[in-house]
Amino acid sequence: MVKGKDKVSEAVIRRLPVYHRFLTEITEKNVDRISSSELSKLTGFTASQIRQDLNNFGGFGQQGYGYNTVELKEEIGNILGMHHHHDTILIGAGRLGSAIARYNGFKESGFAIKALFDYDEKKIGDNVDGIKIYSMDELEKFIKDKHIEVAIVTVPKQSAKEVIERAIDSGVIGIWNFAPIDITVPNNVVIENIRLNDSLLKLSYYLKERI
Amino acid sequence: MVKGKDKVSEAVIRRLPVYHRFLTEITEKNVDRISSSELSKLTGFTASQIRQDLNNFGGFGQQGYGYNTVELKEEIGNILGMHHHHDTILIGAGRLGSAIARYNGFKESGFAIKALFDYDEKKIGDNVDGIKIYSMDELEKFIKDKHIEVAIVTVPKQSAKEVIERAIDSGVIGIWNFAPIDITVPNNVVIENIRLNDSLLKLSYYLKERI
């Protein structure tokens, strides 16, 4: 399906979830077809950019007819790997970790949280929405025994590097990192960072320019 | 200080917090000077990209000597408006909202959370780390009376649009939005979105390509 796989740039990959988000909204409103220029108005990307992006994966539209919204949403979901299943753990069962553990987007994206881990011995044995909190001492064994693929990291900055390295050494191949650190992972491991502080500083910049 | 202010692209603005983050790490390690090629190794941006970015704001380096790390960090902090103060509220005092309200990055970025708001009458009067939770009925009056500039939005998707519009109508000029919606705000308002789901789908894509 994917043409010239290696050539798909990160910029394209970054736009695919945006298309998926808008297509989800549109299909919920029972809109059957959409043109690239209508998608352009919604997303803010140019129509030619959109056509070019979707051509990377074979192109789905029929000229003059636009895109079938349900099909396109499904196809983009496939490209994004939404129908793959990933057994997942979350490390750092504090406030942010607990909030993230309850986040609804996981199931539909194929991530199933099997356990939480925390350093704080007082939390061990508790659970968040039925997901049990384990001691960090059990991390390596759990990852290996349960073939965990993905770790969500919501520990403080100070312990993030160690935690990520331990997870990868035990077999984790994907990290969703919320800690404000920069870490280089092996080539065969995928890391995706949520940068709360970078986002806040962008807001700060644009407010300063505005005021 | 800022040269050709209007021409600074969003891509440059996106990289400034990254420079600031690395410079914070470096200065904590008492490193006094850094060259653009050393910054390049750390950030993954090219050295010429870095020099070009910093030239947008006047350029700070001395050829052959590199950058003074403390000065550069301070200057980038100024450009990012970190020394401006913004009275802020948070709307949606659920798990994510409470986690965000406790987030340490606010103070050093100039955002001071003055109140939380929630629809749930049972939460009204409670507090998170000393910050009181108010009823949504009091939103407009509070924003106007206290000259609130920024609203952090951590309500569910369904109520996000209404909440954002009410905040803006009452005088808020900056929105930090965690809800998975796309909303167009007036030209004089700044919105910065945290897209948890987009990030998760990017992780999903790269895992699929890897496996």
PDB file of N, CA and C in Angstrom, chain B residues 95-184:
ATOM      1  N   ARG B  95      -9.116  15.119  36.652  1.00  0.00           N
ATOM      2  CA  ARG B  95      -7.802  14.545  36.896  1.00  0.00           C
ATOM      3  C   ARG B  95      -6.706  15.261  36.112  1.00  0.00           C
ATOM      4  N   LEU B  96      -6.952  15.428  34.794  1.00  0.00           N
ATOM      5  CA  LEU B  96      -5.942  16.087  33.971  1.00  0.00           C
ATOM      6  C   LEU B  96      -5.767  17.538  34.428  1.00  0.00           C
ATOM      7  N   GLY B  97      -6.896  18.219  34.643  1.00  0.00           N
ATOM      8  CA  GLY B  97      -6.849  19.614  35.089  1.00  0.00           C
ATOM      9  C   GLY B  97      -6.079  19.766  36.386  1.00  0.00           C
ATOM     10  N   SER B  98      -6.357  18.875  37.353  1.00  0.00           N
ATOM     11  CA  SER B  98      -5.654  18.964  38.641  1.00  0.00           C
ATOM     12  C   SER B  98      -4.167  18.700  38.462  1.00  0.00           C
ATOM     13  N   ALA B  99      -3.841  17.740  37.594  1.00  0.00           N
ATOM     14  CA  ALA B  99      -2.426  17.451  37.332  1.00  0.00           C
ATOM     15  C   ALA B  99      -1.754  18.675  36.716  1.00  0.00           C
ATOM     16  N   ILE B 100      -2.422  19.282  35.750  1.00  0.00           N
ATOM     17  CA  ILE B 100      -1.853  20.445  35.063  1.00  0.00           C
ATOM     18  C   ILE B 100      -1.723  21.624  36.040  1.00  0.00           C
ATOM     19  N   ALA B 101      -2.733  21.778  36.916  1.00  0.00           N
ATOM     20  CA  ALA B 101      -2.699  22.889  37.878  1.00  0.00           C
ATOM     21  C   ALA B 101      -1.469  22.809  38.781  1.00  0.00           C
ATOM     22  N   ARG B 102      -0.997  21.592  39.024  1.00  0.00           N
ATOM     23  CA  ARG B 102       0.176  21.410  39.897  1.00  0.00           C
ATOM     24  C   ARG B 102       1.491  21.435  39.146  1.00  0.00           C
ATOM     25  N   TYR B 103       1.379  21.610  37.854  1.00  0.00           N
ATOM     26  CA  TYR B 103       2.555  21.540  36.997  1.00  0.00           C
ATOM     27  C   TYR B 103       3.548  22.648  37.358  1.00  0.00           C
ATOM     28  N   ASN B 104       4.799  22.264  37.530  1.00  0.00           N
ATOM     29  CA  ASN B 104       5.815  23.189  38.030  1.00  0.00           C
ATOM     30  C   ASN B 104       6.248  24.267  37.047  1.00  0.00           C
ATOM     31  N   GLY B 105       6.053  23.986  35.772  1.00  0.00           N
ATOM     32  CA  GLY B 105       6.579  24.901  34.762  1.00  0.00           C
ATOM     33  C   GLY B 105       5.913  26.273  34.734  1.00  0.00           C
ATOM     34  N   PHE B 106       4.741  26.402  35.371  1.00  0.00           N
ATOM     35  CA  PHE B 106       3.988  27.643  35.228  1.00  0.00           C
ATOM     36  C   PHE B 106       4.701  28.866  35.758  1.00  0.00           C
ATOM     37  N   LYS B 107       5.152  28.750  36.986  1.00  0.00           N
ATOM     38  CA  LYS B 107       5.694  29.943  37.645  1.00  0.00           C
ATOM     39  C   LYS B 107       6.869  30.507  36.879  1.00  0.00           C
ATOM     40  N   GLU B 108       7.798  29.618  36.484  1.00  0.00           N
ATOM     41  CA  GLU B 108       8.974  30.133  35.799  1.00  0.00           C
ATOM     42  C   GLU B 108       8.657  30.646  34.396  1.00  0.00           C
ATOM     43  N   SER B 109       7.482  30.283  33.862  1.00  0.00           N
ATOM     44  CA  SER B 109       7.090  30.810  32.556  1.00  0.00           C
ATOM     45  C   SER B 109       6.182  32.032  32.694  1.00  0.00           C
ATOM     46  N   GLY B 110       5.884  32.444  33.926  1.00  0.00           N
ATOM     47  CA  GLY B 110       5.122  33.682  34.126  1.00  0.00           C
ATOM     48  C   GLY B 110       3.610  33.505  34.222  1.00  0.00           C
ATOM     49  N   PHE B 111       3.137  32.267  34.267  1.00  0.00           N
ATOM     50  CA  PHE B 111       1.689  32.035  34.352  1.00  0.00           C
ATOM     51  C   PHE B 111       1.307  31.720  35.806  1.00  0.00           C
ATOM     52  N   ALA B 112       0.412  32.499  36.383  1.00  0.00           N
ATOM     53  CA  ALA B 112       0.014  32.295  37.781  1.00  0.00           C
ATOM     54  C   ALA B 112      -1.460  31.882  37.815  1.00  0.00           C
ATOM     55  N   ILE B 113      -1.726  30.657  38.239  1.00  0.00           N
ATOM     56  CA  ILE B 113      -3.114  30.171  38.264  1.00  0.00           C
ATOM     57  C   ILE B 113      -3.830  30.728  39.486  1.00  0.00           C
ATOM     58  N   LYS B 114      -4.884  31.499  39.226  1.00  0.00           N
ATOM     59  CA  LYS B 114      -5.602  32.205  40.282  1.00  0.00           C
ATOM     60  C   LYS B 114      -6.850  31.446  40.732  1.00  0.00           C
ATOM     61  N   ALA B 115      -7.395  30.597  39.869  1.00  0.00           N
ATOM     62  CA  ALA B 115      -8.624  29.873  40.225  1.00  0.00           C
ATOM     63  C   ALA B 115      -8.842  28.722  39.261  1.00  0.00           C
ATOM     64  N   LEU B 116      -9.578  27.708  39.747  1.00  0.00           N
ATOM     65  CA  LEU B 116     -10.024  26.621  38.879  1.00  0.00           C
ATOM     66  C   LEU B 116     -11.545  26.739  38.747  1.00  0.00           C
ATOM     67  N   PHE B 117     -12.080  26.271  37.635  1.00  0.00           N
ATOM     68  CA  PHE B 117     -13.524  26.284  37.420  1.00  0.00           C
ATOM     69  C   PHE B 117     -13.985  24.902  36.995  1.00  0.00           C
ATOM     70  N   ASP B 118     -15.184  24.524  37.457  1.00  0.00           N
ATOM     71  CA  ASP B 118     -15.709  23.218  37.071  1.00  0.00           C
ATOM     72  C   ASP B 118     -17.233  23.257  37.035  1.00  0.00           C
ATOM     73  N   TYR B 119     -17.813  22.408  36.176  1.00  0.00           N
ATOM     74  CA  TYR B 119     -19.275  22.289  36.108  1.00  0.00           C
ATOM     75  C   TYR B 119     -19.834  21.501  37.296  1.00  0.00           C
ATOM     76  N   ASP B 120     -18.993  20.617  37.844  1.00  0.00           N
ATOM     77  CA  ASP B 120     -19.467  19.697  38.881  1.00  0.00           C
ATOM     78  C   ASP B 120     -19.654  20.422  40.220  1.00  0.00           C
ATOM     79  N   GLU B 121     -20.923  20.579  40.606  1.00  0.00           N
ATOM     80  CA  GLU B 121     -21.234  21.358  41.819  1.00  0.00           C
ATOM     81  C   GLU B 121     -20.560  20.757  43.060  1.00  0.00           C
ATOM     82  N   LYS B 122     -20.317  19.449  43.032  1.00  0.00           N
ATOM     83  CA  LYS B 122     -19.707  18.802  44.198  1.00  0.00           C
ATOM     84  C   LYS B 122     -18.266  19.268  44.441  1.00  0.00           C
ATOM     85  N   LYS B 123     -17.618  19.739  43.373  1.00  0.00           N
ATOM     86  CA  LYS B 123     -16.213  20.153  43.516  1.00  0.00           C
ATOM     87  C   LYS B 123     -16.067  21.605  43.976  1.00  0.00           C
ATOM     88  N   ILE B 124     -17.148  22.392  43.808  1.00  0.00           N
ATOM     89  CA  ILE B 124     -17.069  23.833  44.087  1.00  0.00           C
ATOM     90  C   ILE B 124     -16.689  24.066  45.548  1.00  0.00           C
ATOM     91  N   GLY B 125     -15.739  24.943  45.772  1.00  0.00           N
ATOM     92  CA  GLY B 125     -15.285  25.245  47.134  1.00  0.00           C
ATOM     93  C   GLY B 125     -14.069  24.423  47.533  1.00  0.00           C
ATOM     94  N   ASP B 126     -13.890  23.263  46.893  1.00  0.00           N
ATOM     95  CA  ASP B 126     -12.659  22.487  47.122  1.00  0.00           C
ATOM     96  C   ASP B 126     -11.455  23.264  46.584  1.00  0.00           C
ATOM     97  N   ASN B 127     -10.281  22.718  46.817  1.00  0.00           N
ATOM     98  CA  ASN B 127      -9.121  23.364  46.210  1.00  0.00           C
ATOM     99  C   ASN B 127      -8.078  22.328  45.798  1.00  0.00           C
ATOM    100  N   VAL B 128      -7.228  22.733  44.891  1.00  0.00           N
ATOM    101  CA  VAL B 128      -6.095  21.907  44.458  1.00  0.00           C
ATOM    102  C   VAL B 128      -4.838  22.676  44.828  1.00  0.00           C
ATOM    103  N   ASP B 129      -4.088  22.123  45.769  1.00  0.00           N
ATOM    104  CA  ASP B 129      -2.879  22.811  46.258  1.00  0.00           C
ATOM    105  C   ASP B 129      -3.165  24.256  46.631  1.00  0.00           C
ATOM    106  N   GLY B 130      -4.290  24.489  47.264  1.00  0.00           N
ATOM    107  CA  GLY B 130      -4.601  25.842  47.726  1.00  0.00           C
ATOM    108  C   GLY B 130      -5.302  26.732  46.712  1.00  0.00           C
ATOM    109  N   ILE B 131      -5.465  26.244  45.480  1.00  0.00           N
ATOM    110  CA  ILE B 131      -6.166  27.061  44.475  1.00  0.00           C
ATOM    111  C   ILE B 131      -7.640  26.624  44.460  1.00  0.00           C
ATOM    112  N   LYS B 132      -8.529  27.574  44.711  1.00  0.00           N
ATOM    113  CA  LYS B 132      -9.943  27.264  44.918  1.00  0.00           C
ATOM    114  C   LYS B 132     -10.672  26.903  43.617  1.00  0.00           C
ATOM    115  N   ILE B 133     -11.621  25.983  43.735  1.00  0.00           N
ATOM    116  CA  ILE B 133     -12.461  25.622  42.584  1.00  0.00           C
ATOM    117  C   ILE B 133     -13.771  26.409  42.652  1.00  0.00           C
ATOM    118  N   TYR B 134     -14.072  27.142  41.581  1.00  0.00           N
ATOM    119  CA  TYR B 134     -15.285  27.951  41.488  1.00  0.00           C
ATOM    120  C   TYR B 134     -16.301  27.297  40.550  1.00  0.00           C
ATOM    121  N   SER B 135     -17.538  27.733  40.697  1.00  0.00           N
ATOM    122  CA  SER B 135     -18.607  27.292  39.792  1.00  0.00           C
ATOM    123  C   SER B 135     -18.454  27.969  38.434  1.00  0.00           C
ATOM    124  N   MET B 136     -18.842  27.281  37.375  1.00  0.00           N
ATOM    125  CA  MET B 136     -18.807  27.855  36.030  1.00  0.00           C
ATOM    126  C   MET B 136     -19.694  29.097  35.930  1.00  0.00           C
ATOM    127  N   ASP B 137     -20.677  29.213  36.822  1.00  0.00           N
ATOM    128  CA  ASP B 137     -21.543  30.404  36.813  1.00  0.00           C
ATOM    129  C   ASP B 137     -20.765  31.683  37.117  1.00  0.00           C
ATOM    130  N   GLU B 138     -19.647  31.517  37.781  1.00  0.00           N
ATOM    131  CA  GLU B 138     -18.865  32.694  38.191  1.00  0.00           C
ATOM    132  C   GLU B 138     -17.770  33.051  37.192  1.00  0.00           C
ATOM    133  N   LEU B 139     -17.682  32.286  36.100  1.00  0.00           N
ATOM    134  CA  LEU B 139     -16.561  32.431  35.164  1.00  0.00           C
ATOM    135  C   LEU B 139     -16.395  33.866  34.632  1.00  0.00           C
ATOM    136  N   GLU B 140     -17.469  34.385  34.037  1.00  0.00           N
ATOM    137  CA  GLU B 140     -17.384  35.701  33.376  1.00  0.00           C
ATOM    138  C   GLU B 140     -16.985  36.794  34.366  1.00  0.00           C
ATOM    139  N   LYS B 141     -17.651  36.792  35.509  1.00  0.00           N
ATOM    140  CA  LYS B 141     -17.395  37.835  36.499  1.00  0.00           C
ATOM    141  C   LYS B 141     -15.935  37.767  36.991  1.00  0.00           C
ATOM    142  N   PHE B 142     -15.470  36.555  37.255  1.00  0.00           N
ATOM    143  CA  PHE B 142     -14.099  36.383  37.752  1.00  0.00           C
ATOM    144  C   PHE B 142     -13.079  36.902  36.734  1.00  0.00           C
ATOM    145  N   ILE B 143     -13.257  36.497  35.478  1.00  0.00           N
ATOM    146  CA  ILE B 143     -12.310  36.919  34.426  1.00  0.00           C
ATOM    147  C   ILE B 143     -12.260  38.440  34.335  1.00  0.00           C
ATOM    148  N   LYS B 144     -13.444  39.062  34.359  1.00  0.00           N
ATOM    149  CA  LYS B 144     -13.491  40.526  34.232  1.00  0.00           C
ATOM    150  C   LYS B 144     -12.915  41.211  35.471  1.00  0.00           C
ATOM    151  N   ASP B 145     -13.373  40.778  36.653  1.00  0.00           N
ATOM    152  CA  ASP B 145     -12.935  41.432  37.896  1.00  0.00           C
ATOM    153  C   ASP B 145     -11.435  41.308  38.118  1.00  0.00           C
ATOM    154  N   LYS B 146     -10.898  40.124  37.802  1.00  0.00           N
ATOM    155  CA  LYS B 146      -9.478  39.877  38.115  1.00  0.00           C
ATOM    156  C   LYS B 146      -8.563  40.110  36.917  1.00  0.00           C
ATOM    157  N   HIS B 147      -9.123  40.595  35.816  1.00  0.00           N
ATOM    158  CA  HIS B 147      -8.325  40.842  34.603  1.00  0.00           C
ATOM    159  C   HIS B 147      -7.509  39.613  34.207  1.00  0.00           C
ATOM    160  N   ILE B 148      -8.179  38.488  34.152  1.00  0.00           N
ATOM    161  CA  ILE B 148      -7.523  37.234  33.769  1.00  0.00           C
ATOM    162  C   ILE B 148      -7.176  37.276  32.281  1.00  0.00           C
ATOM    163  N   GLU B 149      -5.944  36.916  31.948  1.00  0.00           N
ATOM    164  CA  GLU B 149      -5.500  36.965  30.549  1.00  0.00           C
ATOM    165  C   GLU B 149      -5.538  35.600  29.863  1.00  0.00           C
ATOM    166  N   VAL B 150      -5.296  34.553  30.646  1.00  0.00           N
ATOM    167  CA  VAL B 150      -5.097  33.237  30.034  1.00  0.00           C
ATOM    168  C   VAL B 150      -6.018  32.194  30.672  1.00  0.00           C
ATOM    169  N   ALA B 151      -6.596  31.322  29.844  1.00  0.00           N
ATOM    170  CA  ALA B 151      -7.381  30.194  30.353  1.00  0.00           C
ATOM    171  C   ALA B 151      -6.775  28.890  29.853  1.00  0.00           C
ATOM    172  N   ILE B 152      -6.542  27.982  30.792  1.00  0.00           N
ATOM    173  CA  ILE B 152      -6.120  26.630  30.454  1.00  0.00           C
ATOM    174  C   ILE B 152      -7.388  25.791  30.392  1.00  0.00           C
ATOM    175  N   VAL B 153      -7.597  25.077  29.301  1.00  0.00           N
ATOM    176  CA  VAL B 153      -8.868  24.374  29.094  1.00  0.00           C
ATOM    177  C   VAL B 153      -8.642  22.866  29.125  1.00  0.00           C
ATOM    178  N   THR B 154      -9.157  22.233  30.181  1.00  0.00           N
ATOM    179  CA  THR B 154      -9.007  20.781  30.342  1.00  0.00           C
ATOM    180  C   THR B 154     -10.370  20.124  30.546  1.00  0.00           C
ATOM    181  N   VAL B 155     -11.398  20.690  29.910  1.00  0.00           N
ATOM    182  CA  VAL B 155     -12.738  20.087  29.958  1.00  0.00           C
ATOM    183  C   VAL B 155     -12.859  19.037  28.855  1.00  0.00           C
ATOM    184  N   PRO B 156     -13.867  18.154  28.920  1.00  0.00           N
ATOM    185  CA  PRO B 156     -14.058  17.195  27.835  1.00  0.00           C
ATOM    186  C   PRO B 156     -14.405  17.902  26.518  1.00  0.00           C
ATOM    187  N   LYS B 157     -14.182  17.171  25.443  1.00  0.00           N
ATOM    188  CA  LYS B 157     -14.434  17.647  24.085  1.00  0.00           C
ATOM    189  C   LYS B 157     -15.784  18.365  23.935  1.00  0.00           C
ATOM    190  N   GLN B 158     -16.820  17.796  24.539  1.00  0.00           N
ATOM    191  CA  GLN B 158     -18.184  18.278  24.340  1.00  0.00           C
ATOM    192  C   GLN B 158     -18.381  19.728  24.799  1.00  0.00           C
ATOM    193  N   SER B 159     -17.738  20.096  25.883  1.00  0.00           N
ATOM    194  CA  SER B 159     -17.981  21.449  26.395  1.00  0.00           C
ATOM    195  C   SER B 159     -16.858  22.433  26.061  1.00  0.00           C
ATOM    196  N   ALA B 160     -15.829  21.957  25.351  1.00  0.00           N
ATOM    197  CA  ALA B 160     -14.639  22.798  25.146  1.00  0.00           C
ATOM    198  C   ALA B 160     -14.940  24.061  24.342  1.00  0.00           C
ATOM    199  N   LYS B 161     -15.712  23.922  23.267  1.00  0.00           N
ATOM    200  CA  LYS B 161     -15.970  25.074  22.402  1.00  0.00           C
ATOM    201  C   LYS B 161     -16.690  26.173  23.189  1.00  0.00           C
ATOM    202  N   GLU B 162     -17.735  25.787  23.913  1.00  0.00           N
ATOM    203  CA  GLU B 162     -18.516  26.763  24.671  1.00  0.00           C
ATOM    204  C   GLU B 162     -17.640  27.462  25.716  1.00  0.00           C
ATOM    205  N   VAL B 163     -16.867  26.671  26.423  1.00  0.00           N
ATOM    206  CA  VAL B 163     -16.011  27.199  27.484  1.00  0.00           C
ATOM    207  C   VAL B 163     -14.995  28.203  26.929  1.00  0.00           C
ATOM    208  N   ILE B 164     -14.397  27.857  25.792  1.00  0.00           N
ATOM    209  CA  ILE B 164     -13.396  28.733  25.182  1.00  0.00           C
ATOM    210  C   ILE B 164     -14.049  30.045  24.729  1.00  0.00           C
ATOM    211  N   GLU B 165     -15.233  29.931  24.128  1.00  0.00           N
ATOM    212  CA  GLU B 165     -15.922  31.139  23.668  1.00  0.00           C
ATOM    213  C   GLU B 165     -16.315  32.042  24.838  1.00  0.00           C
ATOM    214  N   ARG B 166     -16.792  31.440  25.909  1.00  0.00           N
ATOM    215  CA  ARG B 166     -17.155  32.242  27.090  1.00  0.00           C
ATOM    216  C   ARG B 166     -15.941  32.954  27.665  1.00  0.00           C
ATOM    217  N   ALA B 167     -14.823  32.253  27.726  1.00  0.00           N
ATOM    218  CA  ALA B 167     -13.602  32.865  28.278  1.00  0.00           C
ATOM    219  C   ALA B 167     -13.161  34.044  27.422  1.00  0.00           C
ATOM    220  N   ILE B 168     -13.158  33.838  26.101  1.00  0.00           N
ATOM    221  CA  ILE B 168     -12.708  34.903  25.190  1.00  0.00           C
ATOM    222  C   ILE B 168     -13.667  36.100  25.257  1.00  0.00           C
ATOM    223  N   ASP B 169     -14.963  35.807  25.282  1.00  0.00           N
ATOM    224  CA  ASP B 169     -15.951  36.895  25.361  1.00  0.00           C
ATOM    225  C   ASP B 169     -15.774  37.734  26.626  1.00  0.00           C
ATOM    226  N   SER B 170     -15.232  37.117  27.669  1.00  0.00           N
ATOM    227  CA  SER B 170     -15.079  37.847  28.933  1.00  0.00           C
ATOM    228  C   SER B 170     -13.741  38.570  29.038  1.00  0.00           C
ATOM    229  N   GLY B 171     -12.877  38.363  28.030  1.00  0.00           N
ATOM    230  CA  GLY B 171     -11.637  39.143  28.028  1.00  0.00           C
ATOM    231  C   GLY B 171     -10.346  38.345  27.990  1.00  0.00           C
ATOM    232  N   VAL B 172     -10.443  37.024  28.013  1.00  0.00           N
ATOM    233  CA  VAL B 172      -9.224  36.206  27.947  1.00  0.00           C
ATOM    234  C   VAL B 172      -8.576  36.353  26.566  1.00  0.00           C
ATOM    235  N   ILE B 173      -7.249  36.481  26.536  1.00  0.00           N
ATOM    236  CA  ILE B 173      -6.553  36.681  25.256  1.00  0.00           C
ATOM    237  C   ILE B 173      -5.631  35.517  24.897  1.00  0.00           C
ATOM    238  N   GLY B 174      -5.529  34.546  25.803  1.00  0.00           N
ATOM    239  CA  GLY B 174      -4.679  33.391  25.520  1.00  0.00           C
ATOM    240  C   GLY B 174      -5.331  32.113  26.021  1.00  0.00           C
ATOM    241  N   ILE B 175      -5.303  31.063  25.185  1.00  0.00           N
ATOM    242  CA  ILE B 175      -5.905  29.783  25.563  1.00  0.00           C
ATOM    243  C   ILE B 175      -4.841  28.699  25.436  1.00  0.00           C
ATOM    244  N   TRP B 176      -4.671  27.911  26.498  1.00  0.00           N
ATOM    245  CA  TRP B 176      -3.846  26.693  26.410  1.00  0.00           C
ATOM    246  C   TRP B 176      -4.828  25.537  26.436  1.00  0.00           C
ATOM    247  N   ASN B 177      -5.050  24.948  25.268  1.00  0.00           N
ATOM    248  CA  ASN B 177      -6.156  24.000  25.113  1.00  0.00           C
ATOM    249  C   ASN B 177      -5.708  22.544  25.054  1.00  0.00           C
ATOM    250  N   PHE B 178      -6.234  21.731  25.959  1.00  0.00           N
ATOM    251  CA  PHE B 178      -5.965  20.295  25.982  1.00  0.00           C
ATOM    252  C   PHE B 178      -7.107  19.478  25.380  1.00  0.00           C
ATOM    253  N   ALA B 179      -8.236  20.102  25.079  1.00  0.00           N
ATOM    254  CA  ALA B 179      -9.382  19.357  24.545  1.00  0.00           C
ATOM    255  C   ALA B 179      -9.155  19.046  23.063  1.00  0.00           C
ATOM    256  N   PRO B 180      -9.551  17.853  22.633  1.00  0.00           N
ATOM    257  CA  PRO B 180      -9.290  17.464  21.232  1.00  0.00           C
ATOM    258  C   PRO B 180     -10.282  18.096  20.268  1.00  0.00           C
ATOM    259  N   ILE B 181     -10.344  19.414  20.247  1.00  0.00           N
ATOM    260  CA  ILE B 181     -11.201  20.098  19.282  1.00  0.00           C
ATOM    261  C   ILE B 181     -10.374  21.132  18.529  1.00  0.00           C
ATOM    262  N   ASP B 182     -10.904  21.528  17.370  1.00  0.00           N
ATOM    263  CA  ASP B 182     -10.272  22.569  16.571  1.00  0.00           C
ATOM    264  C   ASP B 182     -11.203  23.752  16.576  1.00  0.00           C
ATOM    265  N   ILE B 183     -10.707  24.861  17.008  1.00  0.00           N
ATOM    266  CA  ILE B 183     -11.562  26.025  17.121  1.00  0.00           C
ATOM    267  C   ILE B 183     -10.819  27.219  16.566  1.00  0.00           C
ATOM    268  N   THR B 184     -11.549  28.049  15.817  1.00  0.00           N
ATOM    269  CA  THR B 184     -10.962  29.270  15.290  1.00  0.00           C
ATOM    270  C   THR B 184     -11.226  30.386  16.289  1.00  0.00           C
TER     271      THR B 184
END
